[in-house]
Short mmCIF file of C-alpha atoms and ligand atoms in Angstrom, two decimals:
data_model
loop_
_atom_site.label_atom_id
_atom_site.label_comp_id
_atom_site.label_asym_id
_atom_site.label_seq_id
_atom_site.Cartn_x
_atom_site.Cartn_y
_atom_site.Cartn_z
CA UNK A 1 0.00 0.00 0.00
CA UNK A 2 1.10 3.53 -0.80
CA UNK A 3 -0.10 7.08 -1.46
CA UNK A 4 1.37 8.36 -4.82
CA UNK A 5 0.13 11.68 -4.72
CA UNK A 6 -1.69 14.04 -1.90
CA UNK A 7 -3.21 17.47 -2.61
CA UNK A 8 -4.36 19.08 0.27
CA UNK A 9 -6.23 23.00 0.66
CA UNK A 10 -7.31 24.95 3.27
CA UNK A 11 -6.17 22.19 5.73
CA UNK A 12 -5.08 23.90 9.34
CA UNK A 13 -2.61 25.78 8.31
CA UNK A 14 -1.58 23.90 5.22
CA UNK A 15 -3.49 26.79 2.30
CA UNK A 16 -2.31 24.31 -0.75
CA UNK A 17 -0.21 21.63 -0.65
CA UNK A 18 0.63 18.85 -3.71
CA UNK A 19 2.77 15.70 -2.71
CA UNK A 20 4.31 13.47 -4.91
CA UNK A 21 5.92 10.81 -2.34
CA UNK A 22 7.97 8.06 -3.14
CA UNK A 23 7.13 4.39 -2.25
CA UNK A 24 10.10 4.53 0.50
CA UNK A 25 10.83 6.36 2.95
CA UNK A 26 9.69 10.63 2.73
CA UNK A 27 10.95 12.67 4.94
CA UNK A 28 9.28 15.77 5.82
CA UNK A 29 11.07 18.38 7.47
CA UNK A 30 11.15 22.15 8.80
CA UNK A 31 11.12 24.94 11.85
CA UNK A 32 8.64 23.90 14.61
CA UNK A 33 5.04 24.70 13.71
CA UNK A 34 5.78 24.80 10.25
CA UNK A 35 2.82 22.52 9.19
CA UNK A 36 4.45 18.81 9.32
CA UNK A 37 1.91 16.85 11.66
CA UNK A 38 -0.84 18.46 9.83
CA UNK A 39 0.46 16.68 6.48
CA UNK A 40 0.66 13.57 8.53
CA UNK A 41 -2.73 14.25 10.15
CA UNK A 42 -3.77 14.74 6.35
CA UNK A 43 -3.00 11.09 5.25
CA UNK A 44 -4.13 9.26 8.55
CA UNK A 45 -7.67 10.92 7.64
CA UNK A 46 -7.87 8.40 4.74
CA UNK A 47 -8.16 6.06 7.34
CA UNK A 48 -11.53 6.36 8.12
CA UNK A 49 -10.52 6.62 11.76
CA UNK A 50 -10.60 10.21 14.00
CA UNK A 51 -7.56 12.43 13.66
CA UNK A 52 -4.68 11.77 16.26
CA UNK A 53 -4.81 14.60 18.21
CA UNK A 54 -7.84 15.88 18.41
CA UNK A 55 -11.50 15.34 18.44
CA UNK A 56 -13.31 18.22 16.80
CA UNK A 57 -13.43 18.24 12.67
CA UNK A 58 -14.10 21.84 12.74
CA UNK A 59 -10.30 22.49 13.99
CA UNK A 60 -8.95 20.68 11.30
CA UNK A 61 -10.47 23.26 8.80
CA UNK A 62 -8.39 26.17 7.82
CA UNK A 63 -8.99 29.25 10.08
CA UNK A 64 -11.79 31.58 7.83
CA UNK A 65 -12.57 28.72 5.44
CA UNK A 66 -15.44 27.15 5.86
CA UNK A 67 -13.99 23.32 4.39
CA UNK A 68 -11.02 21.41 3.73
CA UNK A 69 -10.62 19.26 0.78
CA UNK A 70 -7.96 16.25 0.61
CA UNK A 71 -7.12 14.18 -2.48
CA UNK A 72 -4.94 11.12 -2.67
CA UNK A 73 -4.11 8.70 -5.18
CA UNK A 74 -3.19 5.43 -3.51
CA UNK A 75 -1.85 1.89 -4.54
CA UNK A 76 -3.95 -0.39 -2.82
CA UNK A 77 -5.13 -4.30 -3.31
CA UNK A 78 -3.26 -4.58 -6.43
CA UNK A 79 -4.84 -1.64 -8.53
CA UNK A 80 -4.55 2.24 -8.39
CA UNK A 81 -7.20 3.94 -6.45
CA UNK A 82 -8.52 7.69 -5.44
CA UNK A 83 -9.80 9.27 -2.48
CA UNK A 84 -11.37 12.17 -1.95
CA UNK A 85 -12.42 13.90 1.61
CA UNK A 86 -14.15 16.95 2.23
CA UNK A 87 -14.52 18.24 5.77
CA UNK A 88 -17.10 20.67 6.43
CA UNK A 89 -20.24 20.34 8.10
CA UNK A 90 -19.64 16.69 8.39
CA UNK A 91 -17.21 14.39 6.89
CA UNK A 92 -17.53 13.21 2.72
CA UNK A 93 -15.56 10.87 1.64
CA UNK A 94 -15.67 9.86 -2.01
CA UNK A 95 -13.71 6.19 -3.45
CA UNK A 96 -13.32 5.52 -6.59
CA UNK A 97 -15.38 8.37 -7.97
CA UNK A 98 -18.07 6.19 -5.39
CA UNK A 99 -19.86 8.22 -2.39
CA UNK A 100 -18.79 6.40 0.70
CA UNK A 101 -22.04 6.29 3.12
CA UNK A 102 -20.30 6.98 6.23
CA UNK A 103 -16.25 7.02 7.60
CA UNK A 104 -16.86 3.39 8.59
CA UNK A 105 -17.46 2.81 4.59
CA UNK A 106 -14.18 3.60 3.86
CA UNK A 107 -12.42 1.95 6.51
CA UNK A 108 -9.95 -1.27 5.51
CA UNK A 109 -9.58 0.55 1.69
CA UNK A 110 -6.23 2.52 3.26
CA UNK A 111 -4.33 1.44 5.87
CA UNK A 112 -1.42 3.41 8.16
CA UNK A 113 -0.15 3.12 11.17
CA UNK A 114 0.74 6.09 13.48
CA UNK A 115 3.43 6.91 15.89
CA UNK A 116 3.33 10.56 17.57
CA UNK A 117 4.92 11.75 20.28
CA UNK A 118 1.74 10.37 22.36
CA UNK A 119 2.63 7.15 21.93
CA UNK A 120 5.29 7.34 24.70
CA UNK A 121 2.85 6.79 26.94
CA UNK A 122 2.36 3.17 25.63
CA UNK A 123 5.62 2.89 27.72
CA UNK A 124 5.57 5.29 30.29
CA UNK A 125 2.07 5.13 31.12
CA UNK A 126 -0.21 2.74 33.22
CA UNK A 127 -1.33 -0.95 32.06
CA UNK A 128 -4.31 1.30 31.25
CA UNK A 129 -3.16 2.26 27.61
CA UNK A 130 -1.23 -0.85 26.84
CA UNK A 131 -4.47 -3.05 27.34
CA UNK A 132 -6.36 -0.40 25.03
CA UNK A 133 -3.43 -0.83 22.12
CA UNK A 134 -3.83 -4.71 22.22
CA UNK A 135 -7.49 -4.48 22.19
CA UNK A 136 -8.01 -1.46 19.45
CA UNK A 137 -5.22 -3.61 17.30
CA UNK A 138 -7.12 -6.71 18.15
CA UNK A 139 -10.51 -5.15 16.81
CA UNK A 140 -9.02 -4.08 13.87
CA UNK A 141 -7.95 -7.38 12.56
CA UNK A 142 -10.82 -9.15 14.51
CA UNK A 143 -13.95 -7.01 14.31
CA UNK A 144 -15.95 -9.76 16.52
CA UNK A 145 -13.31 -9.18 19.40
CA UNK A 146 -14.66 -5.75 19.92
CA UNK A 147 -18.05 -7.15 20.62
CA UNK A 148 -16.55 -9.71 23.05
CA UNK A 149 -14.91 -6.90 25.02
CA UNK A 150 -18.21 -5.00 25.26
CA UNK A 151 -19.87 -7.77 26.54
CA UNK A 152 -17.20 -8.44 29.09
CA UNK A 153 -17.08 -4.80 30.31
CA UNK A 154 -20.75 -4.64 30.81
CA UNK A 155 -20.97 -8.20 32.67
CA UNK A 156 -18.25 -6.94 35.21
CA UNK A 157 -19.78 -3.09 35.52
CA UNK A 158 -22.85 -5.51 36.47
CA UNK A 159 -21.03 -7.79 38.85
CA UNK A 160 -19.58 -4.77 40.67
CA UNK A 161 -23.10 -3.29 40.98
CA UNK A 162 -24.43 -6.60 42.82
CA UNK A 163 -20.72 -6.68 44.92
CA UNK A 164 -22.63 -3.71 46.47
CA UNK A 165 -25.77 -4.38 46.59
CA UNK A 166 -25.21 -7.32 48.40
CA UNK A 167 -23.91 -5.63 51.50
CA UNK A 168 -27.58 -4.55 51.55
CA UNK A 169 -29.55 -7.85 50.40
CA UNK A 170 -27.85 -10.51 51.27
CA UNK A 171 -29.99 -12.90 49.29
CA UNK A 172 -28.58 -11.66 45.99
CA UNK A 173 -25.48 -13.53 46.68
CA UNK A 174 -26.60 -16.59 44.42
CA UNK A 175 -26.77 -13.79 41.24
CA UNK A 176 -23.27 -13.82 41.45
CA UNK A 177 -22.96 -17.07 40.00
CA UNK A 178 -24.37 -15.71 37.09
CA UNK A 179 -22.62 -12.80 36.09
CA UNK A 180 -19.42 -14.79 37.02
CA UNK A 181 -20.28 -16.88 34.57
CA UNK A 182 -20.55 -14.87 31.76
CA UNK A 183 -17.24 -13.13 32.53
CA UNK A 184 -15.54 -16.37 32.55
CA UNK A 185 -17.16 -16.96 29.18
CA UNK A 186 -15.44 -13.51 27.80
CA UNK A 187 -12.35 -13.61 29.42
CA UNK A 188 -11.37 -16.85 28.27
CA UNK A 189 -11.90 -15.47 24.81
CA UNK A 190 -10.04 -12.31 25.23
CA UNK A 191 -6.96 -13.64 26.92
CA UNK A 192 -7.09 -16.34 23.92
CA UNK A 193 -7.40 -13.80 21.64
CA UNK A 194 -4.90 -10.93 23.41
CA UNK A 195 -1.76 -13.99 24.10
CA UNK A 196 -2.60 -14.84 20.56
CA UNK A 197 -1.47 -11.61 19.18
CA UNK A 198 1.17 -10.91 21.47
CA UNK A 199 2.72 -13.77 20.37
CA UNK A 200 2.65 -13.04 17.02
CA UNK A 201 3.09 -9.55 17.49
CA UNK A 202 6.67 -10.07 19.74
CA UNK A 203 7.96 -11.72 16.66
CA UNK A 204 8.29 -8.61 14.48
CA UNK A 205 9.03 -6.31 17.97
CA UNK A 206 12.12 -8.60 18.66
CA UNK A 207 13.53 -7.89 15.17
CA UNK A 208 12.66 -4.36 15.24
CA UNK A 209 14.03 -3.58 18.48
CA UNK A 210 17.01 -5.77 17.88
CA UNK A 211 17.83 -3.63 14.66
CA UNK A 212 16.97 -0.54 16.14
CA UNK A 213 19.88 -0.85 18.53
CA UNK A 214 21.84 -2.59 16.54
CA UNK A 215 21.81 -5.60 18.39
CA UNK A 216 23.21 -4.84 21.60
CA UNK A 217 19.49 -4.44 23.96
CA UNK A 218 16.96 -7.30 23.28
CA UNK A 219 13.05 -6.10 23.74
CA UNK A 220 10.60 -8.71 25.38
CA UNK A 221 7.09 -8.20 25.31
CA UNK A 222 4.61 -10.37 27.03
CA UNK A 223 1.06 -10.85 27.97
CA UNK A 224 0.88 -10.07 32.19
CA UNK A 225 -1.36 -11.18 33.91
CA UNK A 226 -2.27 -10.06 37.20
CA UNK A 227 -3.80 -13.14 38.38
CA UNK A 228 -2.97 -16.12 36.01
CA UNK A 229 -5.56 -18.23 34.70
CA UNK A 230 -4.03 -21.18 33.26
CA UNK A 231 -6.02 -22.73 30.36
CA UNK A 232 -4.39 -24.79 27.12
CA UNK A 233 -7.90 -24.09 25.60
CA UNK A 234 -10.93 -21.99 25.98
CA UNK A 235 -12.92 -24.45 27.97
CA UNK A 236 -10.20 -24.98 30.47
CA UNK A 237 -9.60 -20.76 30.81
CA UNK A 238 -13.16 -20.74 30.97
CA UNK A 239 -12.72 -22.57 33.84
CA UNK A 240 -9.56 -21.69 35.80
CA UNK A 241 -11.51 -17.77 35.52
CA UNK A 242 -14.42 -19.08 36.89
CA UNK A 243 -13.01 -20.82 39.85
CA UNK A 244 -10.75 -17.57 40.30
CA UNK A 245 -13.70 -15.20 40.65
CA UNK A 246 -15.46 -17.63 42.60
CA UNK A 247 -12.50 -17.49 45.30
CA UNK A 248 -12.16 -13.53 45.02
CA UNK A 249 -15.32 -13.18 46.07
CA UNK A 250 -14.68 -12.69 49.79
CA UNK A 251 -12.56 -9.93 48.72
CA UNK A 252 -14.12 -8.59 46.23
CA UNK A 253 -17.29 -8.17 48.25
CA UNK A 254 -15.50 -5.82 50.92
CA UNK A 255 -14.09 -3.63 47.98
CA UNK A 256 -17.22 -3.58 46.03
CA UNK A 257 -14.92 -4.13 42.73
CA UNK A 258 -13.85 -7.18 40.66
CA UNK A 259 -10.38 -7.93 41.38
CA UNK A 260 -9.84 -10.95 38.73
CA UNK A 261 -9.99 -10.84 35.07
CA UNK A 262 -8.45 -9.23 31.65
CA UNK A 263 -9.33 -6.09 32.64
CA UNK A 264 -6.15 -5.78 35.27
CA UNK A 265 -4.12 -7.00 32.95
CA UNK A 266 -0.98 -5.39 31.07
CA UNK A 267 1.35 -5.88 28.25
CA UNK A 268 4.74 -6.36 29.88
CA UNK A 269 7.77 -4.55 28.09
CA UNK A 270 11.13 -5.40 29.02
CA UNK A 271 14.32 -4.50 27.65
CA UNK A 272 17.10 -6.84 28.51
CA UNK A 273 15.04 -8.00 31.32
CA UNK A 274 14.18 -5.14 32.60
CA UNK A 275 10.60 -3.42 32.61
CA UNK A 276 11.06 -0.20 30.17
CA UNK A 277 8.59 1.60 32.21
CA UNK A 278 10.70 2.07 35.19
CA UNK A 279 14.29 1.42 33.37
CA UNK A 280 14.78 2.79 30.36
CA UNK A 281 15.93 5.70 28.90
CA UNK A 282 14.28 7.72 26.86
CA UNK A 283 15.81 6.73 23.83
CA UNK A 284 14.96 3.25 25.03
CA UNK A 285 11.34 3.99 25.14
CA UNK A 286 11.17 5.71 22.46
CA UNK A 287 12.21 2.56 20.40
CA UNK A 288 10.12 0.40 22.32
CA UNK A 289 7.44 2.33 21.30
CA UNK A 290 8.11 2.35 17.98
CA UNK A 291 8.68 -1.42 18.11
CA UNK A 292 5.01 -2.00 19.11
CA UNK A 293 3.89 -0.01 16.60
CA UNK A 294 5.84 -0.51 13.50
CA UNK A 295 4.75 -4.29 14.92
CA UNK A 296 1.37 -3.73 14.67
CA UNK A 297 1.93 -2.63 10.90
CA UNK A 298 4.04 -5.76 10.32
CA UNK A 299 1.03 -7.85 12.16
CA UNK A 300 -1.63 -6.51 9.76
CA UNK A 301 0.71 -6.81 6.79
CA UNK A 302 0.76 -10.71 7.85
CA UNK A 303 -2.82 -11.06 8.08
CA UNK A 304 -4.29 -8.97 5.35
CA UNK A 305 -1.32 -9.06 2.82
CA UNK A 306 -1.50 -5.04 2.77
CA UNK A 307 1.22 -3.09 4.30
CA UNK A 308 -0.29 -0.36 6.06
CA UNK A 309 1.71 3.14 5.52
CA UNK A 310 3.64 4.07 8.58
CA UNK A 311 3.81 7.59 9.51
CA UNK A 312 6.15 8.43 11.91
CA UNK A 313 5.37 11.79 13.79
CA UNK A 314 8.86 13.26 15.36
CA UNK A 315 10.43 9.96 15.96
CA UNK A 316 14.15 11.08 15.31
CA UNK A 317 14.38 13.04 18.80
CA UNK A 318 16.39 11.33 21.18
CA UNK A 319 17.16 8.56 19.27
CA UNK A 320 21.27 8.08 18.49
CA UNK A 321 22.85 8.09 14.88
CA UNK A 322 22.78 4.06 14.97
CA UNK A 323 19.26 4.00 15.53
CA UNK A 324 18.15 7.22 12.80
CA UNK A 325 19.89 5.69 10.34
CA UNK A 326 18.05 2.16 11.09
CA UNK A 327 14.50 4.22 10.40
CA UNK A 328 15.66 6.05 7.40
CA UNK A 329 17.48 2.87 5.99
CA UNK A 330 16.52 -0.45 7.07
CA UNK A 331 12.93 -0.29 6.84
CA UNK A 332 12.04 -2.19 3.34
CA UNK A 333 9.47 -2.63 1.23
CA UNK A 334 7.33 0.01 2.89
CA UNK A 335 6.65 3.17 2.62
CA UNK A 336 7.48 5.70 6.11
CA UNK A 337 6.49 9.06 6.12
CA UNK A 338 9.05 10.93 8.97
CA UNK A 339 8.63 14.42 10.36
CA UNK A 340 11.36 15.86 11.87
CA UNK A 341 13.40 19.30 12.86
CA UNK A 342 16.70 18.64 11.97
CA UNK A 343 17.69 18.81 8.17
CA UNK A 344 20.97 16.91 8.77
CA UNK A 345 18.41 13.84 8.98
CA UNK A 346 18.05 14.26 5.34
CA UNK A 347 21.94 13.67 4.73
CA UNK A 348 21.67 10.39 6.21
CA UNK A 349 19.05 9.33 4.26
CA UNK A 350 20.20 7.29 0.97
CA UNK A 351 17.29 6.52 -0.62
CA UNK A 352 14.16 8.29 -0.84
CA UNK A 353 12.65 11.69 -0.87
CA UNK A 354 12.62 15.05 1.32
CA UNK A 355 10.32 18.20 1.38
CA UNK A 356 10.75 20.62 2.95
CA UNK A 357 7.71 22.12 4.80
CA UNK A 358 7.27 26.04 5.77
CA UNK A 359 4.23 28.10 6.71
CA UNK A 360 2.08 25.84 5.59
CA UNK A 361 3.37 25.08 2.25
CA UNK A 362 5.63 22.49 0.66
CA UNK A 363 9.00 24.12 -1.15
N1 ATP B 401 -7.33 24.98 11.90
C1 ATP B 401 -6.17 25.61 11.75
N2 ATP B 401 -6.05 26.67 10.90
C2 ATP B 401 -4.87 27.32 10.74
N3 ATP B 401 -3.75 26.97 11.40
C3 ATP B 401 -3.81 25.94 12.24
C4 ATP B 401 -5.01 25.20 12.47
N4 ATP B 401 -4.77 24.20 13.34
C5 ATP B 401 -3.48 24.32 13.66
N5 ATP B 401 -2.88 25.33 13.01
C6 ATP B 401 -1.50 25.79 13.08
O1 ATP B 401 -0.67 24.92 12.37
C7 ATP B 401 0.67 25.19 12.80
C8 ATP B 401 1.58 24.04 12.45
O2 ATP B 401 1.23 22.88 13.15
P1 ATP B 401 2.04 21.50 13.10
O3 ATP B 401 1.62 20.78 14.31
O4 ATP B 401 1.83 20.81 11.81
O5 ATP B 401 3.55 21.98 13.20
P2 ATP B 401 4.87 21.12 13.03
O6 ATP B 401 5.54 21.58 11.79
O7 ATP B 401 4.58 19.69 13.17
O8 ATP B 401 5.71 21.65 14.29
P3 ATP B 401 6.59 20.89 15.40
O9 ATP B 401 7.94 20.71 14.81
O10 ATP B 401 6.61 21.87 16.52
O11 ATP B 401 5.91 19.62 15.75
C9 ATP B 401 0.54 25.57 14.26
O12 ATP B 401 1.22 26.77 14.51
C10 ATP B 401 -0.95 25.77 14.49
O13 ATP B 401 -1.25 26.96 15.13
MG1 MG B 402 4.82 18.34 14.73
#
């Protein structure tokens, strides 16, 4: 998969811009606020999904214009394609000269990955957003998963209403059985489906991460659970989770919260054996971080036979020589898009293209 061209008007701050990447890797650089996340922001729109940093349409529109208009031409599923989105008072996206009914029309026709400074915090951050990247990666290639993760959140939100309740009717105790039952029934399926991907997943990180520092730090990811529920199979997860909520309950009832279960679990990220989260450097999260998600690419790549395009918001900062010169050059057979400050980046890059990017327009 890869954009060929990109025309994009009254964008942010981006008035006209015209793009004529390569299929490697582009680098787009310039001053700070110059306008190079919002060309990046640009192609992620073709997603289908919400921009990456923020939530309101209207800001992505040009200030005094009333709509934005992005074109792409894109090599996609073996044949040359067009795209066409308009923001305005809603969002109108047009494929193949087709009107697309909705955002979620269009989703699956182009495919990137992002990495923005935000990301960090797939490292740095609580279990909280490394259980969300598993899942919203998870969904992607398995829609059904999402569904099983809705049901799961709702059956414990219930089970943690009736841990209270029963303080005041004691006969509801026997409901427990229930609801326990029907988490057991979703958990088994999500930490199936979550090991599953880690596993497959940790096979592209490894390489990655081993490249990135040029073989001298190995990255380990794996799936953490809080309280391990053994299981070969579904059934016998199904079980081991059921018998585990059945002995938290004494505890669970005098915290009125369910203690067991997918929910407290994490993604555990180590870097020569040590968590990253509470031992490595910056530069070492950085690439961890980038691991995961230039992992996730290499994941869908696997399983849909496209190769999403990877854009790669400010990535160069902090990272050494060794490991700049791994991004610009070692990543094949893909097309990167890189933003960065420093024009010396450019010297170091021996294939592919640059632009230049100031006040808003491409030079
Ligand atoms: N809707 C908008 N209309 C006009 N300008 C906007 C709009 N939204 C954002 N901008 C402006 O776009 C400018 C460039 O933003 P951008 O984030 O792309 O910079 P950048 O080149 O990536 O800078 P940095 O190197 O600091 O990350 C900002 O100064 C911002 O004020
Ligand atoms: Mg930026």
């Amino acid at each position: 998969m890869n954009v060929e061209h990109l025309e994009v008007k009254n964008f942010r701050n981006i008035e006209y811009v015209y793009l004529d990447p390569c299929e490697g890797v582009n680098i787009i650089y310039g001053e700070n606020a110059q306008g190079k996340t919002n060309l990046l922001e640009s192609i992620w729109l073709f997603t289908g999904c919400r921009s990456f940093r923020s939530s309101k349409d209207s800001e992505l529109i040009g200030f005094n214009k009333n709509k934005a208009n992005l074109y792409m031409d894109f090599f996609a599923a073996d044949r040359q394609q067009n795209a066409s989105l308009e923001i305005g008072e809603g969002r109108r996206f047009i494929l193949n000269g087709v009107k697309m009914k909705g955002a979620s029309q269009i989703m699956g026709e182009f495919l990137a990955v992002v990495f923005s400074p935000d990301h960090l915090s797939l490292v740095k951050d609580g279990p909280y957003e490394r259980r969300r990247f598993l899942d919203i990666a998870i969904s992607q290639l398995k829609p059904k998963y999402g569904v099983t993760l809705s049901q799961y959140n709702k059956a414990i939100a219930q089970r943690n209403i009736l841990l209270k309740d029963i303080q005041f009717h004691s006969e509801l105790y026997d409901t427990l059985d229930v609801w326990e039952d029907r988490i057991a029934f979703f958990a088994s399926e999500i930490i199936r489906q979550r090991i599953g991907y880690i596993n497959k997943l940790s096979l592209y990180t490894d390489e990655i991460y081993s490249g990135l520092s040029q073989n001298r730090e190995k990255l380990k990811i794996a799936y953490n659970q809080q309280t391990v529920v053994y299981g070969d199979d579904k059934q016998e997860l199904y079980e081991n989770m059921k018998n585990q909520l059945y002995q938290s309950r004494k505890n669970d009832l005098i915290t009125g919260f369910t203690s067991v279960g997918p929910h407290r679990d994490d993604l555990s990220i180590k870097i020569d054996s040590l968590p990253a989260r509470t031992y490595g450097s910056q530069g070492q999260q950085r690439s961890a971080a980038l691991a995961l998600k230039l992992g996730e690419a290499a994941v869908i790549k696997n399983f849909s036979d496209e190769q999403p395009v990877a854009l790669l918001d400010d990535v160069m900062s902090e990272l050494d020589t060794g490991r700049q010169n791994y991004i610009l050059n070692h990543i094949k057979d893909w097309q990167v898009f890189i933003t960065c400050c420093d024009p010396t980046a450019v010297k170091n890059l021996k294939f592919g293209k640059s632009f230049q990017v100031k006040n808003g327009a491409c030079l």
